[in-house]
mmCIF file of C-alpha atoms and ligand atoms in Angstrom:
data_model
loop_
_atom_site.group_PDB
_atom_site.id
_atom_site.type_symbol
_atom_site.label_atom_id
_atom_site.label_comp_id
_atom_site.label_asym_id
_atom_site.label_seq_id
_atom_site.Cartn_x
_atom_site.Cartn_y
_atom_site.Cartn_z
ATOM 1 C CA MET A 28 18.537 4.330 -22.989
ATOM 2 C CA THR A 29 17.945 1.239 -25.065
ATOM 3 C CA SER A 30 16.720 -1.816 -23.281
ATOM 4 C CA ARG A 31 17.744 -5.301 -24.176
ATOM 5 C CA ARG A 32 16.881 -8.732 -22.929
ATOM 6 C CA SER A 33 19.224 -10.192 -20.392
ATOM 7 C CA ASP A 34 21.010 -13.383 -21.193
ATOM 8 C CA PRO A 35 20.649 -15.614 -18.118
ATOM 9 C CA ILE A 36 23.979 -17.316 -18.843
ATOM 10 C CA ALA A 37 25.861 -14.062 -19.196
ATOM 11 C CA THR A 38 24.190 -12.471 -16.147
ATOM 12 C CA ALA A 39 25.025 -15.491 -14.015
ATOM 13 C CA ALA A 40 28.656 -14.627 -14.479
ATOM 14 C CA ALA A 41 28.694 -10.899 -13.941
ATOM 15 C CA THR A 42 26.680 -7.862 -12.980
ATOM 16 C CA THR A 43 24.989 -6.424 -16.048
ATOM 17 C CA THR A 44 23.782 -2.941 -16.768
ATOM 18 C CA PRO A 45 22.350 -1.573 -20.004
ATOM 19 C CA GLY A 46 25.125 0.161 -21.880
ATOM 20 C CA GLY A 47 27.682 -1.090 -19.344
ATOM 21 C CA PRO A 48 28.180 -0.120 -15.695
ATOM 22 C CA ALA A 49 29.474 3.319 -16.634
ATOM 23 C CA ALA A 50 25.998 4.317 -17.832
ATOM 24 C CA LEU A 51 24.749 4.574 -14.249
ATOM 25 C CA PRO A 52 25.805 7.375 -11.911
ATOM 26 C CA ASP A 53 27.648 6.720 -8.651
ATOM 27 C CA THR A 54 25.290 8.797 -6.550
ATOM 28 C CA MET A 55 21.581 9.493 -6.419
ATOM 29 C CA LEU A 56 19.048 11.762 -4.796
ATOM 30 C CA ALA A 57 16.976 10.186 -2.012
ATOM 31 C CA ALA A 58 14.378 11.231 0.585
ATOM 32 C CA VAL A 59 15.808 9.924 3.838
ATOM 33 C CA LEU A 60 13.908 9.735 7.120
ATOM 34 C CA TYR A 61 15.981 10.511 10.209
ATOM 35 C CA GLY A 62 13.186 10.813 12.756
ATOM 36 C CA ARG A 63 9.928 12.567 13.507
ATOM 37 C CA ALA A 64 9.339 15.417 11.013
ATOM 38 C CA ASP A 65 12.946 15.012 9.879
ATOM 39 C CA LEU A 66 12.952 14.003 6.202
ATOM 40 C CA ARG A 67 16.052 15.061 4.283
ATOM 41 C CA LEU A 68 16.695 15.153 0.572
ATOM 42 C CA GLU A 69 20.219 13.795 0.262
ATOM 43 C CA GLU A 70 22.820 12.810 -2.275
ATOM 44 C CA ARG A 71 23.714 9.186 -1.483
ATOM 45 C CA PRO A 72 25.719 6.405 -3.108
ATOM 46 C CA ARG A 73 23.592 4.684 -5.725
ATOM 47 C CA PRO A 74 22.711 1.122 -4.691
ATOM 48 C CA THR A 75 24.385 -1.595 -6.735
ATOM 49 C CA ALA A 76 23.215 -5.138 -7.411
ATOM 50 C CA GLY A 77 24.994 -7.861 -5.442
ATOM 51 C CA PRO A 78 24.447 -11.588 -6.025
ATOM 52 C CA GLY A 79 20.774 -12.315 -6.699
ATOM 53 C CA GLU A 80 19.825 -8.615 -6.489
ATOM 54 C CA VAL A 81 18.310 -6.157 -8.939
ATOM 55 C CA VAL A 82 18.491 -2.365 -9.089
ATOM 56 C CA LEU A 83 15.546 -0.380 -10.413
ATOM 57 C CA ARG A 84 15.674 3.170 -11.651
ATOM 58 C CA VAL A 85 12.539 4.508 -9.955
ATOM 59 C CA ARG A 86 9.888 5.980 -12.263
ATOM 60 C CA ARG A 87 7.191 6.740 -9.683
ATOM 61 C CA CYS A 88 6.655 6.237 -5.981
ATOM 62 C CA GLY A 89 3.359 6.853 -4.213
ATOM 63 C CA ILE A 90 3.246 8.413 -0.758
ATOM 64 C CA CYS A 91 1.229 6.174 1.530
ATOM 65 C CA GLY A 92 -0.849 7.202 4.532
ATOM 66 C CA SER A 93 1.584 5.177 6.638
ATOM 67 C CA ASP A 94 4.533 7.271 5.340
ATOM 68 C CA VAL A 95 2.719 10.450 6.349
ATOM 69 C CA ARG A 96 1.826 9.093 9.792
ATOM 70 C CA THR A 97 5.402 7.965 10.365
ATOM 71 C CA TYR A 98 6.708 11.378 9.330
ATOM 72 C CA ALA A 99 4.210 13.261 11.504
ATOM 73 C CA ARG A 100 4.234 11.068 14.628
ATOM 74 C CA GLY A 101 7.675 9.568 14.425
ATOM 75 C CA PRO A 102 8.887 6.133 13.318
ATOM 76 C CA SER A 103 8.200 3.010 15.356
ATOM 77 C CA ALA A 104 10.972 0.803 16.750
ATOM 78 C CA ARG A 105 10.862 -1.309 13.561
ATOM 79 C CA TYR A 106 12.437 1.496 11.520
ATOM 80 C CA ALA A 107 16.140 1.173 10.769
ATOM 81 C CA LEU A 108 17.049 4.872 10.686
ATOM 82 C CA PRO A 109 18.130 6.652 8.648
ATOM 83 C CA VAL A 110 16.092 4.979 5.898
ATOM 84 C CA VAL A 111 14.930 5.970 2.420
ATOM 85 C CA LEU A 112 11.124 6.084 2.638
ATOM 86 C CA GLY A 113 8.651 4.778 0.067
ATOM 87 C CA HIS A 114 7.160 1.394 -0.714
ATOM 88 C CA GLU A 115 4.701 2.045 -3.579
ATOM 89 C CA PHE A 116 7.165 2.243 -6.435
ATOM 90 C CA VAL A 117 7.547 1.256 -10.050
ATOM 91 C CA GLY A 118 10.867 1.377 -11.834
ATOM 92 C CA GLN A 119 12.961 0.139 -14.693
ATOM 93 C CA VAL A 120 15.405 -2.745 -14.249
ATOM 94 C CA VAL A 121 18.827 -1.167 -14.833
ATOM 95 C CA GLU A 122 21.185 -3.592 -13.113
ATOM 96 C CA LEU A 123 21.128 -7.333 -12.524
ATOM 97 C CA GLY A 124 23.362 -8.975 -9.958
ATOM 98 C CA PRO A 125 25.061 -12.301 -10.627
ATOM 99 C CA GLY A 126 22.655 -15.227 -10.690
ATOM 100 C CA VAL A 127 19.427 -13.316 -11.387
ATOM 101 C CA GLU A 128 17.251 -15.052 -13.946
ATOM 102 C CA GLY A 129 13.884 -14.261 -15.456
ATOM 103 C CA VAL A 130 14.112 -10.508 -14.897
ATOM 104 C CA PRO A 131 14.693 -8.771 -18.245
ATOM 105 C CA LEU A 132 17.034 -5.810 -18.182
ATOM 106 C CA GLY A 133 15.150 -2.686 -19.190
ATOM 107 C CA ALA A 134 11.760 -4.078 -18.121
ATOM 108 C CA ARG A 135 9.427 -2.099 -15.880
ATOM 109 C CA ALA A 136 8.831 -3.756 -12.534
ATOM 110 C CA THR A 137 7.317 -3.233 -9.128
ATOM 111 C CA ALA A 138 7.918 -5.059 -5.864
ATOM 112 C CA ALA A 139 5.728 -6.006 -2.942
ATOM 113 C CA PRO A 140 6.572 -3.681 -0.026
ATOM 114 C CA ALA A 141 6.966 -6.532 2.441
ATOM 115 C CA ILE A 142 9.519 -9.267 1.840
ATOM 116 C CA PRO A 143 8.869 -12.487 3.762
ATOM 117 C CA CYS A 144 11.628 -14.851 4.889
ATOM 118 C CA GLY A 145 9.970 -17.972 3.459
ATOM 119 C CA ARG A 146 11.141 -20.052 6.433
ATOM 120 C CA CYS A 147 9.255 -19.051 9.594
ATOM 121 C CA ALA A 148 6.045 -20.751 10.750
ATOM 122 C CA ALA A 149 3.821 -18.014 9.277
ATOM 123 C CA CYS A 150 5.531 -18.249 5.892
ATOM 124 C CA ARG A 151 5.205 -22.036 5.927
ATOM 125 C CA ARG A 152 1.462 -21.667 6.645
ATOM 126 C CA GLY A 153 1.136 -19.459 3.560
ATOM 127 C CA GLU A 154 0.495 -16.372 5.698
ATOM 128 C CA ASP A 155 3.652 -14.611 4.595
ATOM 129 C CA ASN A 156 2.111 -11.207 5.418
ATOM 130 C CA LEU A 157 2.551 -12.295 9.070
ATOM 131 C CA CYS A 158 6.202 -13.315 8.597
ATOM 132 C CA GLN A 159 8.184 -12.893 11.799
ATOM 133 C CA ASN A 160 11.267 -11.659 9.916
ATOM 134 C CA LEU A 161 9.796 -9.214 7.417
ATOM 135 C CA LEU A 162 11.974 -6.848 5.474
ATOM 136 C CA ASP A 163 9.960 -3.793 4.472
ATOM 137 C CA PHE A 164 10.918 -1.169 1.933
ATOM 138 C CA GLY A 165 10.965 2.245 3.564
ATOM 139 C CA ILE A 166 11.025 0.732 7.082
ATOM 140 C CA ASN A 167 14.038 -1.511 7.584
ATOM 141 C CA ILE A 168 15.473 -1.443 4.061
ATOM 142 C CA ASP A 169 15.795 1.552 1.751
ATOM 143 C CA GLY A 170 12.641 2.295 -0.233
ATOM 144 C CA GLY A 171 11.578 3.919 -3.475
ATOM 145 C CA LEU A 172 11.550 7.655 -2.722
ATOM 146 C CA ALA A 173 14.893 7.854 -4.473
ATOM 147 C CA GLU A 174 16.258 7.738 -7.978
ATOM 148 C CA TYR A 175 17.277 4.081 -7.563
ATOM 149 C CA VAL A 176 16.196 1.243 -5.310
ATOM 150 C CA ARG A 177 17.862 -2.100 -4.639
ATOM 151 C CA ILE A 178 15.618 -5.183 -4.677
ATOM 152 C CA PRO A 179 17.089 -7.783 -2.285
ATOM 153 C CA ALA A 180 17.621 -11.370 -3.438
ATOM 154 C CA ARG A 181 15.020 -12.505 -0.915
ATOM 155 C CA SER A 182 12.328 -10.453 -2.688
ATOM 156 C CA ILE A 183 13.114 -12.054 -6.023
ATOM 157 C CA ARG A 184 13.200 -15.549 -4.490
ATOM 158 C CA ALA A 185 9.802 -14.914 -2.875
ATOM 159 C CA GLY A 186 8.258 -13.873 -6.206
ATOM 160 C CA ALA A 187 7.686 -10.388 -4.802
ATOM 161 C CA LEU A 188 9.337 -8.603 -7.748
ATOM 162 C CA VAL A 189 6.778 -8.382 -10.545
ATOM 163 C CA VAL A 190 7.763 -7.592 -14.134
ATOM 164 C CA LEU A 191 4.958 -5.487 -15.582
ATOM 165 C CA PRO A 192 3.183 -6.001 -18.892
ATOM 166 C CA ASP A 193 3.593 -3.061 -21.298
ATOM 167 C CA GLN A 194 -0.090 -2.197 -21.168
ATOM 168 C CA LEU A 195 -0.104 -1.627 -17.389
ATOM 169 C CA SER A 196 0.572 2.048 -16.699
ATOM 170 C CA ASP A 197 2.920 3.300 -13.992
ATOM 171 C CA ALA A 198 -0.102 4.985 -12.405
ATOM 172 C CA ALA A 199 -1.832 1.619 -12.059
ATOM 173 C CA ALA A 200 1.280 -0.313 -11.038
ATOM 174 C CA ILE A 201 1.931 1.763 -7.920
ATOM 175 C CA LEU A 202 -1.524 0.793 -6.657
ATOM 176 C CA GLY A 203 -0.493 -2.847 -6.225
ATOM 177 C CA GLU A 204 0.025 -2.636 -2.480
ATOM 178 C CA PRO A 205 -3.177 -0.721 -1.620
ATOM 179 C CA ILE A 206 -5.213 -3.007 -3.896
ATOM 180 C CA GLY A 207 -3.615 -6.167 -2.439
ATOM 181 C CA CYS A 208 -4.279 -5.040 1.131
ATOM 182 C CA CYS A 209 -7.922 -4.152 0.400
ATOM 183 C CA LEU A 210 -8.446 -7.410 -1.468
ATOM 184 C CA ARG A 211 -7.256 -9.306 1.597
ATOM 185 C CA GLY A 212 -9.422 -7.219 3.936
ATOM 186 C CA LEU A 213 -12.595 -7.688 1.906
ATOM 187 C CA ARG A 214 -11.996 -11.419 1.518
ATOM 188 C CA ARG A 215 -11.372 -11.822 5.227
ATOM 189 C CA GLY A 216 -14.582 -9.864 5.743
ATOM 190 C CA ALA A 217 -16.421 -12.471 3.605
ATOM 191 C CA VAL A 218 -17.622 -9.949 1.009
ATOM 192 C CA ARG A 219 -19.453 -11.808 -1.724
ATOM 193 C CA ALA A 220 -22.147 -11.355 -4.375
ATOM 194 C CA GLY A 221 -25.100 -9.511 -2.856
ATOM 195 C CA SER A 222 -23.231 -8.240 0.238
ATOM 196 C CA THR A 223 -23.992 -4.944 1.916
ATOM 197 C CA VAL A 224 -20.676 -3.376 2.892
ATOM 198 C CA VAL A 225 -19.851 -0.295 4.953
ATOM 199 C CA VAL A 226 -16.371 1.184 4.618
ATOM 200 C CA ILE A 227 -15.319 3.721 7.252
ATOM 201 C CA GLY A 228 -12.683 5.930 5.623
ATOM 202 C CA ASP A 229 -12.700 8.273 2.633
ATOM 203 C CA GLY A 230 -9.034 8.310 1.546
ATOM 204 C CA PRO A 231 -7.369 6.298 -1.216
ATOM 205 C CA ILE A 232 -7.874 3.140 0.864
ATOM 206 C CA GLY A 233 -11.588 3.860 1.286
ATOM 207 C CA LEU A 234 -11.824 4.416 -2.464
ATOM 208 C CA THR A 235 -9.956 1.171 -3.194
ATOM 209 C CA HIS A 236 -12.279 -0.783 -0.890
ATOM 210 C CA ALA A 237 -15.302 0.787 -2.588
ATOM 211 C CA ILE A 238 -14.117 -0.191 -6.069
ATOM 212 C CA LEU A 239 -13.042 -3.725 -5.113
ATOM 213 C CA ALA A 240 -16.160 -4.520 -3.060
ATOM 214 C CA GLN A 241 -18.239 -3.731 -6.149
ATOM 215 C CA GLU A 242 -15.904 -5.886 -8.282
ATOM 216 C CA MET A 243 -16.520 -8.717 -5.820
ATOM 217 C CA GLY A 244 -20.254 -8.404 -6.375
ATOM 218 C CA ALA A 245 -21.350 -6.403 -3.327
ATOM 219 C CA ARG A 246 -24.868 -5.103 -3.933
ATOM 220 C CA ARG A 247 -24.553 -2.033 -1.708
ATOM 221 C CA VAL A 248 -21.399 -0.214 -0.652
ATOM 222 C CA LEU A 249 -21.562 2.793 1.646
ATOM 223 C CA CYS A 250 -18.409 4.796 2.343
ATOM 224 C CA VAL A 251 -18.354 6.990 5.419
ATOM 225 C CA GLY A 252 -15.997 9.904 6.029
ATOM 226 C CA HIS A 253 -15.754 13.617 6.664
ATOM 227 C CA ASN A 254 -14.102 15.026 3.556
ATOM 228 C CA PRO A 255 -16.722 16.115 0.974
ATOM 229 C CA ALA A 256 -14.264 16.229 -1.971
ATOM 230 C CA ARG A 257 -13.005 12.732 -1.237
ATOM 231 C CA LEU A 258 -16.521 11.374 -0.767
ATOM 232 C CA GLU A 259 -17.428 12.924 -4.121
ATOM 233 C CA THR A 260 -14.595 10.935 -5.748
ATOM 234 C CA ILE A 261 -15.820 7.735 -4.088
ATOM 235 C CA ALA A 262 -19.355 8.466 -5.352
ATOM 236 C CA ARG A 263 -17.956 8.638 -8.891
ATOM 237 C CA ALA A 264 -16.658 5.095 -8.331
ATOM 238 C CA GLY A 265 -20.275 4.009 -7.878
ATOM 239 C CA ALA A 266 -20.494 3.724 -4.076
ATOM 240 C CA ALA A 267 -22.993 5.488 -1.830
ATOM 241 C CA THR A 268 -21.366 7.985 0.533
ATOM 242 C CA LEU A 269 -22.171 9.597 3.852
ATOM 243 C CA ALA A 270 -20.439 12.512 5.555
ATOM 244 C CA VAL A 271 -20.484 12.127 9.339
ATOM 245 C CA GLU A 272 -18.989 14.121 12.189
ATOM 246 C CA ALA A 273 -16.814 12.033 14.486
ATOM 247 C CA THR A 274 -18.459 13.691 17.494
ATOM 248 C CA SER A 275 -22.011 12.666 16.580
ATOM 249 C CA ASP A 276 -23.526 9.169 16.584
ATOM 250 C CA PRO A 277 -22.165 7.807 13.306
ATOM 251 C CA ALA A 278 -23.710 4.347 13.796
ATOM 252 C CA GLY A 279 -27.201 5.825 13.991
ATOM 253 C CA ALA A 280 -26.648 7.983 10.917
ATOM 254 C CA ILE A 281 -25.259 5.051 8.924
ATOM 255 C CA LEU A 282 -28.134 2.731 9.861
ATOM 256 C CA ALA A 283 -30.627 5.463 8.962
ATOM 257 C CA VAL A 284 -29.160 5.631 5.445
ATOM 258 C CA LEU A 285 -28.814 1.856 4.956
ATOM 259 C CA GLY A 286 -32.091 0.804 6.520
ATOM 260 C CA GLN A 287 -30.453 -2.491 7.482
ATOM 261 C CA GLN A 288 -27.411 -3.769 9.334
ATOM 262 C CA PRO A 289 -24.509 -4.473 6.973
ATOM 263 C CA ASP A 290 -22.971 -7.898 6.287
ATOM 264 C CA THR A 291 -19.422 -6.494 6.452
ATOM 265 C CA VAL A 292 -17.945 -3.346 7.956
ATOM 266 C CA VAL A 293 -14.357 -2.317 7.215
ATOM 267 C CA ALA A 294 -12.827 0.153 9.674
ATOM 268 C CA ALA A 295 -10.082 1.778 7.591
ATOM 269 C CA VAL A 296 -9.185 4.838 9.655
ATOM 270 C CA PRO A 297 -6.690 5.090 12.546
ATOM 271 C CA ASP A 298 -9.413 6.004 15.086
ATOM 272 C CA PRO A 299 -10.370 3.291 17.622
ATOM 273 C CA ARG A 300 -13.849 4.852 17.844
ATOM 274 C CA ALA A 301 -14.392 3.939 14.191
ATOM 275 C CA LEU A 302 -13.796 0.296 15.109
ATOM 276 C CA GLU A 303 -16.349 0.593 17.931
ATOM 277 C CA THR A 304 -18.804 2.143 15.466
ATOM 278 C CA ALA A 305 -18.201 -0.790 13.110
ATOM 279 C CA VAL A 306 -18.967 -3.217 15.935
ATOM 280 C CA ARG A 307 -22.218 -1.383 16.764
ATOM 281 C CA LEU A 308 -23.308 -1.560 13.106
ATOM 282 C CA ILE A 309 -22.659 -5.182 12.233
ATOM 283 C CA ARG A 310 -25.533 -7.609 11.742
ATOM 284 C CA ASP A 311 -25.676 -10.895 13.620
ATOM 285 C CA GLY A 312 -23.324 -13.301 11.841
ATOM 286 C CA GLY A 313 -21.563 -10.469 9.987
ATOM 287 C CA SER A 314 -17.882 -9.552 9.867
ATOM 288 C CA VAL A 315 -16.023 -6.491 11.135
ATOM 289 C CA VAL A 316 -12.579 -5.959 9.604
ATOM 290 C CA ALA A 317 -10.012 -4.007 11.646
ATOM 291 C CA PHE A 318 -8.095 -2.706 8.646
ATOM 292 C CA GLY A 319 -6.243 0.336 9.894
ATOM 293 C CA GLY A 320 -3.496 0.628 12.467
ATOM 294 C CA LEU A 321 -4.817 2.754 15.353
ATOM 295 C CA ALA A 322 -3.351 5.961 16.692
ATOM 296 C CA GLY A 323 -3.194 6.772 20.404
ATOM 297 C CA ASP A 324 -4.712 4.329 22.894
ATOM 298 C CA PRO A 325 -5.822 1.409 20.678
ATOM 299 C CA SER A 326 -8.165 -0.136 23.272
ATOM 300 C CA ILE A 327 -11.755 -0.720 22.240
ATOM 301 C CA THR A 328 -14.804 -1.796 24.219
ATOM 302 C CA ILE A 329 -17.143 -4.452 22.883
ATOM 303 C CA ASP A 330 -20.300 -6.014 24.258
ATOM 304 C CA GLY A 331 -19.290 -9.624 24.867
ATOM 305 C CA ASN A 332 -22.891 -10.772 25.031
ATOM 306 C CA ARG A 333 -23.677 -9.354 21.612
ATOM 307 C CA LEU A 334 -20.614 -11.173 20.342
ATOM 308 C CA HIS A 335 -21.792 -14.454 21.856
ATOM 309 C CA TYR A 336 -25.481 -14.260 21.008
ATOM 310 C CA GLY A 337 -24.992 -12.533 17.672
ATOM 311 C CA GLU A 338 -22.161 -14.700 16.387
ATOM 312 C CA TRP A 339 -20.551 -11.819 14.552
ATOM 313 C CA THR A 340 -16.863 -11.960 13.743
ATOM 314 C CA LEU A 341 -14.151 -9.404 14.503
ATOM 315 C CA LEU A 342 -10.971 -9.928 12.537
ATOM 316 C CA GLY A 343 -7.843 -8.077 11.621
ATOM 317 C CA SER A 344 -6.381 -7.611 8.182
ATOM 318 C CA PHE A 345 -2.773 -6.603 7.826
ATOM 319 C CA ASN A 346 -0.857 -6.019 4.638
ATOM 320 C CA CYS A 347 -1.225 -8.701 1.979
ATOM 321 C CA THR A 348 0.509 -11.908 1.009
ATOM 322 C CA THR A 349 2.941 -12.019 -1.908
ATOM 323 C CA ALA A 350 0.339 -13.995 -3.865
ATOM 324 C CA GLU A 351 -2.279 -11.305 -3.194
ATOM 325 C CA PHE A 352 0.147 -8.595 -4.278
ATOM 326 C CA ARG A 353 0.670 -10.362 -7.612
ATOM 327 C CA GLU A 354 -3.086 -10.757 -7.985
ATOM 328 C CA ALA A 355 -3.493 -7.046 -7.245
ATOM 329 C CA ILE A 356 -1.112 -6.104 -10.053
ATOM 330 C CA ASP A 357 -3.318 -8.097 -12.445
ATOM 331 C CA LEU A 358 -6.406 -6.373 -11.054
ATOM 332 C CA ALA A 359 -4.860 -2.894 -11.249
ATOM 333 C CA GLY A 360 -5.090 -2.905 -15.035
ATOM 334 C CA ARG A 361 -8.859 -3.395 -14.842
ATOM 335 C CA LEU A 362 -9.599 -0.561 -12.422
ATOM 336 C CA ASP A 363 -10.211 3.088 -13.291
ATOM 337 C CA VAL A 364 -6.969 4.519 -11.910
ATOM 338 C CA GLY A 365 -8.015 8.000 -13.033
ATOM 339 C CA LEU A 366 -10.245 8.083 -9.960
ATOM 340 C CA PHE A 367 -7.147 8.211 -7.762
ATOM 341 C CA GLU A 368 -6.379 11.724 -9.035
ATOM 342 C CA ALA A 369 -2.660 11.477 -8.396
ATOM 343 C CA THR A 370 -0.813 14.764 -8.048
ATOM 344 C CA LEU A 371 2.740 14.345 -9.353
ATOM 345 C CA TYR A 372 5.745 15.954 -7.657
ATOM 346 C CA PRO A 373 9.409 15.826 -8.607
ATOM 347 C CA LEU A 374 11.618 14.317 -5.896
ATOM 348 C CA THR A 375 13.087 17.761 -5.229
ATOM 349 C CA ARG A 376 9.622 18.814 -3.971
ATOM 350 C CA ILE A 377 9.277 15.897 -1.543
ATOM 351 C CA SER A 378 8.295 18.155 1.357
ATOM 352 C CA ASP A 379 5.484 19.710 -0.705
ATOM 353 C CA ALA A 380 4.315 16.188 -1.580
ATOM 354 C CA PHE A 381 4.247 15.178 2.103
ATOM 355 C CA GLU A 382 2.494 18.393 3.060
ATOM 356 C CA ALA A 383 -0.174 17.827 0.390
ATOM 357 C CA ALA A 384 -0.698 14.270 1.625
ATOM 358 C CA ARG A 385 -0.794 15.332 5.290
ATOM 359 C CA THR A 386 -3.280 18.173 4.749
ATOM 360 C CA ARG A 387 -5.327 16.018 2.358
ATOM 361 C CA ALA A 388 -4.941 18.673 -0.327
ATOM 362 C CA THR A 389 -4.631 15.823 -2.819
ATOM 363 C CA LEU A 390 -6.132 12.337 -2.820
ATOM 364 C CA LYS A 391 -2.814 10.741 -3.745
ATOM 365 C CA ALA A 392 0.576 12.437 -3.760
ATOM 366 C CA VAL A 393 3.007 10.657 -6.061
ATOM 367 C CA VAL A 394 6.660 11.404 -6.695
ATOM 368 C CA SER A 395 7.543 11.105 -10.365
ATOM 369 C CA MET A 396 11.119 10.888 -11.614
ATOM 370 C CA GLU A 397 9.972 11.617 -15.153
ATOM 371 C CA PRO A 398 9.831 15.326 -16.025
ATOM 372 C CA THR A 399 6.352 16.559 -15.106
ATOM 373 C CA ALA A 400 4.513 19.249 -17.031
HETATM 374 ZN ZN1 ZN B 515 1.242 1.879 1.203
HETATM 375 ZN ZN1 ZN B 516 8.735 -15.662 7.422
#
């Protein structure tokens, strides 16, 4: 396919596709979630671009820990089933709806997974990650584990569709969401030059935190987990690592390695006990970041007197703002994406990709629509 620049005047009048509308098929293959452990590969009508909308031909889509948890434990009430999963995608702009400007046909692009409304109180405060009316790819609108994905007009209005520079690889571009979320978490946790940071979690999110905390000038970063292969990858990113058993006293083991209480602890695993461990570790005046959604009973117990006398801070970090997502795309080009060791799967092997992600056989399972070797 040849790409050409869109003419804003021409596209305002009519839907435009490279080579004309006939160049795109009527149907597509998609991985559709119907319920717990019920993910079906289906032939579906290809999405088309209505007014203000864009259609991307998906090139790659990462499988997120949240996709795997949803598949394994069942979708929450927010899911509009059946829905095409996937929110970490990069694609090529193949169709522009009437009125779309500034999005070149043929360009590569990615989109923030969460699309804020721009009107609610949270959006008006600039906290659009907390929007009360979020649309989310792969949750309540169809996502990127498909050959094509429709980008709603609201996403483009919000600045959440990002046209990628040529030099940014697909592999880097699909890391926009994880990088944006970790950036927000570390900033909320007041990580700065000279900080000592503990990250609980050894998956792709633990790795992203480790890389970004060092970028932000942290002097010491210790990542804690149980998976030796994953900790080895994190060590290659320059962070110290510690393997701990969940049943033992992780706080004691971590303090023994650090020799001091950390300035910031990020709890990035779904286990409420990890959050309690983080609270036990933190120095007076430090910050604990509740980064991960928790599985099972999410209650935690904290010592209210230590909170009062020690003036430490417990704060949540959820998702990232549209501005942080755009910043993350800029950052992605500077990070060593090779560390993420993506394993590529064709869409037809979606269940193998989910199984690899669930069993942690790969650090990052990614569906690629390009032929893979
Ligand atoms: Zn994700
Ligand atoms: Zn809103």
